[in-house]
Amino acid sequence: MKLNEPYLIVNFNDDKLIFSTISYNENKDYKLIKNITIDSQGIHNGKITDIELVTKLTKKIINSIEDELNYSFSKVSVIINPKNVNCINISGYKKLNGSKISKDDITYILNDIKKTIMLNEDKYFLVHLFNSSFSLDSDNLENLPIGLFGEFYNQNMTFFLVNKNIIKNIKSVFNNCGISVDRIILKSFADGINYLSKIQNNKNFTAITLEYKRINISLFKNKSYVFTQDFDFGIDLIIKDISKLCSLKTEEVEVLLKEINLSSSLEKEEEPYLDRRFFLSSPYRKIKHKFILDIMTARLDEIVEICYEKNTNLNYFRRSNNTIYIAIERFEYFTNIKNALQKNKLIKSEFVYGKAIENSSLSSLNGAIELIGKGWEKEAIPVIQQKKSLISSFFSKIFN
């Protein structure tokens, strides 16, 4: 990345492809030069399923940006949102016996564990690695204790791994465009950075993202990304519930959720019923707005319970992660889902966000820009590791 020159960030997701061109100044502050959003094709569940189609779309947009800016890109950072990211939390330690802990000690622990992980997870690519926490003689520390004396040092690390084939296909798309991939960034991590930048005194939180057919839960502890989990259901469950219990077609439910504010209508003197115009093909029947809102509330309470309250994977993390952010990535349903969530004792309405897909990408973009320009103190290593020739590896060992 060169200062004061265009730099390309591409957001790959199932709905949209977003191409963002930015530039950084000497202070690593950025300027957004251009942002192009197109409908996504050839991507499903965060994986490329038609590489020729994705390459064609990508090359067309990049060429148009290069022609407009009279600039040729050589590198790109890519934001991805694949399902079922492999998250591994592991600890390393060293007995000091009263000696001083050095940078080499910490580097050895990290590299030794990384080597073990990658040998056992040989079908996966390391996307992110975080120093989650540090302790010296049972005292938890904010930062690495380099130079301190002690008896026992412990370091917790979190690895985020993605299937190698997903990464190979992404690299192949950009290689076909004459561009190398600078780094891969998980969308959930970029979103987390964006949350942290908004409320800087809140280092611990849980982020629940509601997509149409998927829910992601991500945990941050002391500004470190420590856990992620996907669920194979989403907002579509709510629509199916309303459809079944109200004997409506799913398309009728989608229309009414977009057009009616169910909560505000309850403030009227007479209890409102669903208008006839929403019965597009189903026979008319009297359905109270409150009944629909109650269905939504019941299902959302169950979703929060399954994903968070009774999720045994979170037993350790839940103690220090009391703030829950909820991102609703179907903005057309935002008002009714937010109102239905208000009765849940764990959810604060000011932490519920509604996002059109373009705004969601801007949230990820803001986090990615911060990460690329300034780095992240809890991230342990760079992401993309270029293959080296035998000669370059030899000199690297001598001089690095």
PDB file of C-alpha atoms in Angstrom, residues 221-386:
ATOM      1  CA  LYS A 221     -12.879  -9.655  24.477  1.00  0.00           C
ATOM      2  CA  ASN A 222     -10.521  -6.816  25.370  1.00  0.00           C
ATOM      3  CA  LYS A 223     -10.629  -5.717  21.701  1.00  0.00           C
ATOM      4  CA  SER A 224      -9.561  -9.162  20.530  1.00  0.00           C
ATOM      5  CA  TYR A 225     -11.751 -11.298  18.267  1.00  0.00           C
ATOM      6  CA  VAL A 226     -12.128 -14.545  20.216  1.00  0.00           C
ATOM      7  CA  PHE A 227     -15.083 -16.527  18.869  1.00  0.00           C
ATOM      8  CA  THR A 228     -17.434 -16.947  15.914  1.00  0.00           C
ATOM      9  CA  GLN A 229     -20.273 -19.326  15.130  1.00  0.00           C
ATOM     10  CA  ASP A 230     -22.807 -19.618  12.303  1.00  0.00           C
ATOM     11  CA  PHE A 231     -26.379 -20.905  12.441  1.00  0.00           C
ATOM     12  CA  ASP A 232     -28.245 -22.187   9.385  1.00  0.00           C
ATOM     13  CA  PHE A 233     -31.376 -20.135   9.974  1.00  0.00           C
ATOM     14  CA  GLY A 234     -32.208 -16.458   9.962  1.00  0.00           C
ATOM     15  CA  ILE A 235     -34.975 -13.922   9.400  1.00  0.00           C
ATOM     16  CA  ASP A 236     -36.681 -16.439   7.109  1.00  0.00           C
ATOM     17  CA  LEU A 237     -37.780 -18.355  10.239  1.00  0.00           C
ATOM     18  CA  ILE A 238     -39.865 -15.377  11.367  1.00  0.00           C
ATOM     19  CA  ILE A 239     -41.501 -15.086   7.959  1.00  0.00           C
ATOM     20  CA  LYS A 240     -42.291 -18.813   7.908  1.00  0.00           C
ATOM     21  CA  ASP A 241     -43.827 -18.618  11.413  1.00  0.00           C
ATOM     22  CA  ILE A 242     -46.122 -15.743  10.458  1.00  0.00           C
ATOM     23  CA  SER A 243     -47.008 -17.499   7.210  1.00  0.00           C
ATOM     24  CA  LYS A 244     -47.948 -20.715   8.979  1.00  0.00           C
ATOM     25  CA  LEU A 245     -49.820 -19.263  11.976  1.00  0.00           C
ATOM     26  CA  CYS A 246     -51.672 -16.615   9.957  1.00  0.00           C
ATOM     27  CA  SER A 247     -52.301 -18.788   6.857  1.00  0.00           C
ATOM     28  CA  LEU A 248     -50.558 -16.276   4.593  1.00  0.00           C
ATOM     29  CA  LYS A 249     -48.196 -16.733   1.671  1.00  0.00           C
ATOM     30  CA  THR A 250     -44.568 -15.886   2.428  1.00  0.00           C
ATOM     31  CA  GLU A 251     -44.602 -13.117  -0.189  1.00  0.00           C
ATOM     32  CA  GLU A 252     -47.642 -11.592   1.572  1.00  0.00           C
ATOM     33  CA  VAL A 253     -45.775 -11.649   4.891  1.00  0.00           C
ATOM     34  CA  GLU A 254     -42.742  -9.989   3.326  1.00  0.00           C
ATOM     35  CA  VAL A 255     -44.897  -7.174   1.916  1.00  0.00           C
ATOM     36  CA  LEU A 256     -46.693  -6.452   5.193  1.00  0.00           C
ATOM     37  CA  LEU A 257     -43.460  -6.442   7.220  1.00  0.00           C
ATOM     38  CA  LYS A 258     -42.026  -3.882   4.817  1.00  0.00           C
ATOM     39  CA  GLU A 259     -45.084  -1.611   4.784  1.00  0.00           C
ATOM     40  CA  ILE A 260     -46.552  -1.719   8.308  1.00  0.00           C
ATOM     41  CA  ASN A 261     -45.061  -0.530  11.587  1.00  0.00           C
ATOM     42  CA  LEU A 262     -46.843  -3.102  13.744  1.00  0.00           C
ATOM     43  CA  SER A 263     -45.845  -1.501  17.044  1.00  0.00           C
ATOM     44  CA  SER A 264     -46.974   2.052  16.274  1.00  0.00           C
ATOM     45  CA  SER A 265     -50.301   0.806  14.947  1.00  0.00           C
ATOM     46  CA  LEU A 266     -51.024  -0.670  18.404  1.00  0.00           C
ATOM     47  CA  GLU A 267     -51.116   2.838  19.863  1.00  0.00           C
ATOM     48  CA  LYS A 268     -54.425   3.534  18.134  1.00  0.00           C
ATOM     49  CA  GLU A 269     -57.653   3.454  20.154  1.00  0.00           C
ATOM     50  CA  GLU A 270     -59.105   0.561  18.190  1.00  0.00           C
ATOM     51  CA  GLU A 271     -56.978  -2.543  17.942  1.00  0.00           C
ATOM     52  CA  PRO A 272     -55.975  -2.743  14.256  1.00  0.00           C
ATOM     53  CA  TYR A 273     -56.449  -5.706  11.967  1.00  0.00           C
ATOM     54  CA  LEU A 274     -54.465  -6.547   8.867  1.00  0.00           C
ATOM     55  CA  ASP A 275     -55.796  -4.665   5.863  1.00  0.00           C
ATOM     56  CA  ARG A 276     -57.416  -6.582   2.994  1.00  0.00           C
ATOM     57  CA  ARG A 277     -54.834  -5.283   0.510  1.00  0.00           C
ATOM     58  CA  PHE A 278     -52.179  -7.564   2.023  1.00  0.00           C
ATOM     59  CA  PHE A 279     -54.156 -10.685   1.107  1.00  0.00           C
ATOM     60  CA  LEU A 280     -52.755 -10.925  -2.402  1.00  0.00           C
ATOM     61  CA  SER A 281     -53.828 -14.502  -3.029  1.00  0.00           C
ATOM     62  CA  SER A 282     -54.860 -15.855   0.386  1.00  0.00           C
ATOM     63  CA  PRO A 283     -58.503 -15.644   1.520  1.00  0.00           C
ATOM     64  CA  TYR A 284     -59.189 -12.714   3.827  1.00  0.00           C
ATOM     65  CA  ARG A 285     -59.430 -13.296   7.591  1.00  0.00           C
ATOM     66  CA  LYS A 286     -59.202 -11.034  10.600  1.00  0.00           C
ATOM     67  CA  ILE A 287     -55.615 -10.976  11.890  1.00  0.00           C
ATOM     68  CA  LYS A 288     -54.597  -8.555  14.637  1.00  0.00           C
ATOM     69  CA  HIS A 289     -51.370  -6.611  14.270  1.00  0.00           C
ATOM     70  CA  LYS A 290     -50.545  -7.552  17.844  1.00  0.00           C
ATOM     71  CA  PHE A 291     -50.797 -11.246  16.991  1.00  0.00           C
ATOM     72  CA  ILE A 292     -48.188 -10.853  14.232  1.00  0.00           C
ATOM     73  CA  LEU A 293     -45.890  -8.869  16.541  1.00  0.00           C
ATOM     74  CA  ASP A 294     -46.264 -11.540  19.267  1.00  0.00           C
ATOM     75  CA  ILE A 295     -45.227 -14.232  16.777  1.00  0.00           C
ATOM     76  CA  MET A 296     -42.114 -12.233  15.901  1.00  0.00           C
ATOM     77  CA  THR A 297     -41.266 -11.612  19.557  1.00  0.00           C
ATOM     78  CA  ALA A 298     -41.581 -15.301  20.447  1.00  0.00           C
ATOM     79  CA  ARG A 299     -39.342 -16.424  17.595  1.00  0.00           C
ATOM     80  CA  LEU A 300     -36.704 -13.716  18.212  1.00  0.00           C
ATOM     81  CA  ASP A 301     -36.593 -14.581  21.926  1.00  0.00           C
ATOM     82  CA  GLU A 302     -35.949 -18.189  20.942  1.00  0.00           C
ATOM     83  CA  ILE A 303     -33.207 -17.144  18.504  1.00  0.00           C
ATOM     84  CA  VAL A 304     -31.428 -15.081  21.190  1.00  0.00           C
ATOM     85  CA  GLU A 305     -31.813 -17.986  23.625  1.00  0.00           C
ATOM     86  CA  ILE A 306     -30.347 -20.564  21.201  1.00  0.00           C
ATOM     87  CA  CYS A 307     -27.550 -18.374  19.835  1.00  0.00           C
ATOM     88  CA  TYR A 308     -26.552 -16.670  23.078  1.00  0.00           C
ATOM     89  CA  GLU A 309     -28.234 -17.549  26.397  1.00  0.00           C
ATOM     90  CA  LYS A 310     -28.041 -21.356  26.123  1.00  0.00           C
ATOM     91  CA  ASN A 311     -25.106 -21.604  23.753  1.00  0.00           C
ATOM     92  CA  THR A 312     -22.678 -23.810  25.670  1.00  0.00           C
ATOM     93  CA  ASN A 313     -19.793 -22.575  23.485  1.00  0.00           C
ATOM     94  CA  LEU A 314     -20.166 -19.187  25.182  1.00  0.00           C
ATOM     95  CA  ASN A 315     -20.136 -20.307  28.824  1.00  0.00           C
ATOM     96  CA  TYR A 316     -16.655 -18.904  29.419  1.00  0.00           C
ATOM     97  CA  PHE A 317     -16.969 -15.729  27.336  1.00  0.00           C
ATOM     98  CA  ARG A 318     -20.459 -14.726  28.469  1.00  0.00           C
ATOM     99  CA  ARG A 319     -19.217 -13.607  31.889  1.00  0.00           C
ATOM    100  CA  SER A 320     -17.377 -10.596  30.454  1.00  0.00           C
ATOM    101  CA  ASN A 321     -19.492  -9.905  27.351  1.00  0.00           C
ATOM    102  CA  ASN A 322     -22.635  -8.191  28.577  1.00  0.00           C
ATOM    103  CA  THR A 323     -23.214  -5.804  25.676  1.00  0.00           C
ATOM    104  CA  ILE A 324     -24.984  -7.283  22.663  1.00  0.00           C
ATOM    105  CA  TYR A 325     -25.035  -5.560  19.289  1.00  0.00           C
ATOM    106  CA  ILE A 326     -27.650  -6.791  16.832  1.00  0.00           C
ATOM    107  CA  ALA A 327     -27.277  -6.022  13.126  1.00  0.00           C
ATOM    108  CA  ILE A 328     -30.343  -6.656  10.960  1.00  0.00           C
ATOM    109  CA  GLU A 329     -29.069  -6.981   7.425  1.00  0.00           C
ATOM    110  CA  ARG A 330     -32.491  -6.694   5.810  1.00  0.00           C
ATOM    111  CA  PHE A 331     -33.297  -3.030   6.368  1.00  0.00           C
ATOM    112  CA  GLU A 332     -36.854  -3.421   5.067  1.00  0.00           C
ATOM    113  CA  TYR A 333     -37.706  -5.527   8.140  1.00  0.00           C
ATOM    114  CA  PHE A 334     -35.679  -3.447  10.600  1.00  0.00           C
ATOM    115  CA  THR A 335     -38.466  -1.473  12.340  1.00  0.00           C
ATOM    116  CA  ASN A 336     -40.656  -4.477  13.132  1.00  0.00           C
ATOM    117  CA  ILE A 337     -37.760  -6.720  14.208  1.00  0.00           C
ATOM    118  CA  LYS A 338     -36.344  -3.993  16.447  1.00  0.00           C
ATOM    119  CA  ASN A 339     -39.747  -3.448  18.074  1.00  0.00           C
ATOM    120  CA  ALA A 340     -40.177  -7.185  18.603  1.00  0.00           C
ATOM    121  CA  LEU A 341     -36.740  -7.366  20.272  1.00  0.00           C
ATOM    122  CA  GLN A 342     -37.530  -4.589  22.775  1.00  0.00           C
ATOM    123  CA  LYS A 343     -39.218  -6.981  25.175  1.00  0.00           C
ATOM    124  CA  ASN A 344     -36.067  -9.101  25.462  1.00  0.00           C
ATOM    125  CA  LYS A 345     -34.266  -8.367  28.754  1.00  0.00           C
ATOM    126  CA  LEU A 346     -30.810  -8.824  27.176  1.00  0.00           C
ATOM    127  CA  ILE A 347     -31.255  -6.438  24.265  1.00  0.00           C
ATOM    128  CA  LYS A 348     -30.891  -2.657  24.464  1.00  0.00           C
ATOM    129  CA  SER A 349     -32.692  -0.957  21.596  1.00  0.00           C
ATOM    130  CA  GLU A 350     -29.859   1.556  21.039  1.00  0.00           C
ATOM    131  CA  PHE A 351     -27.572  -1.362  20.114  1.00  0.00           C
ATOM    132  CA  VAL A 352     -29.889  -2.694  17.389  1.00  0.00           C
ATOM    133  CA  TYR A 353     -28.865  -1.574  13.931  1.00  0.00           C
ATOM    134  CA  GLY A 354     -30.664  -1.893  10.617  1.00  0.00           C
ATOM    135  CA  LYS A 355     -28.572  -2.099   7.486  1.00  0.00           C
ATOM    136  CA  ALA A 356     -29.288  -2.137   3.811  1.00  0.00           C
ATOM    137  CA  ILE A 357     -26.675  -4.332   2.161  1.00  0.00           C
ATOM    138  CA  GLU A 358     -24.814  -1.257   0.888  1.00  0.00           C
ATOM    139  CA  ASN A 359     -24.693   0.251   4.413  1.00  0.00           C
ATOM    140  CA  SER A 360     -23.595  -3.100   5.792  1.00  0.00           C
ATOM    141  CA  SER A 361     -20.707  -3.088   3.349  1.00  0.00           C
ATOM    142  CA  LEU A 362     -19.748   0.418   4.499  1.00  0.00           C
ATOM    143  CA  SER A 363     -19.601  -0.866   8.077  1.00  0.00           C
ATOM    144  CA  SER A 364     -17.210  -3.600   6.931  1.00  0.00           C
ATOM    145  CA  LEU A 365     -15.305  -1.146   4.760  1.00  0.00           C
ATOM    146  CA  ASN A 366     -14.733   1.269   7.658  1.00  0.00           C
ATOM    147  CA  GLY A 367     -13.356  -1.571   9.789  1.00  0.00           C
ATOM    148  CA  ALA A 368     -11.181  -2.881   6.959  1.00  0.00           C
ATOM    149  CA  ILE A 369      -9.791   0.600   6.252  1.00  0.00           C
ATOM    150  CA  GLU A 370      -8.808   0.982   9.916  1.00  0.00           C
ATOM    151  CA  LEU A 371      -7.156  -2.444   9.900  1.00  0.00           C
ATOM    152  CA  ILE A 372      -5.245  -1.976   6.624  1.00  0.00           C
ATOM    153  CA  GLY A 373      -4.083   1.548   7.391  1.00  0.00           C
ATOM    154  CA  LYS A 374      -3.244   1.369  11.074  1.00  0.00           C
ATOM    155  CA  GLY A 375      -3.162  -2.324  11.952  1.00  0.00           C
ATOM    156  CA  TRP A 376      -4.817  -3.858  14.995  1.00  0.00           C
ATOM    157  CA  GLU A 377      -2.951  -4.169  18.264  1.00  0.00           C
ATOM    158  CA  LYS A 378      -4.381  -7.593  19.095  1.00  0.00           C
ATOM    159  CA  GLU A 379      -3.708  -9.184  15.721  1.00  0.00           C
ATOM    160  CA  ALA A 380      -0.528 -11.202  15.934  1.00  0.00           C
ATOM    161  CA  ILE A 381       0.679 -11.717  12.368  1.00  0.00           C
ATOM    162  CA  PRO A 382       0.137 -10.538   8.784  1.00  0.00           C
ATOM    163  CA  VAL A 383      -2.360 -12.640   6.901  1.00  0.00           C
ATOM    164  CA  ILE A 384      -1.120 -13.361   3.388  1.00  0.00           C
ATOM    165  CA  GLN A 385       2.083 -15.381   3.374  1.00  0.00           C
ATOM    166  CA  GLN A 386       3.813 -15.328  -0.018  1.00  0.00           C
TER     167      GLN A 386
END
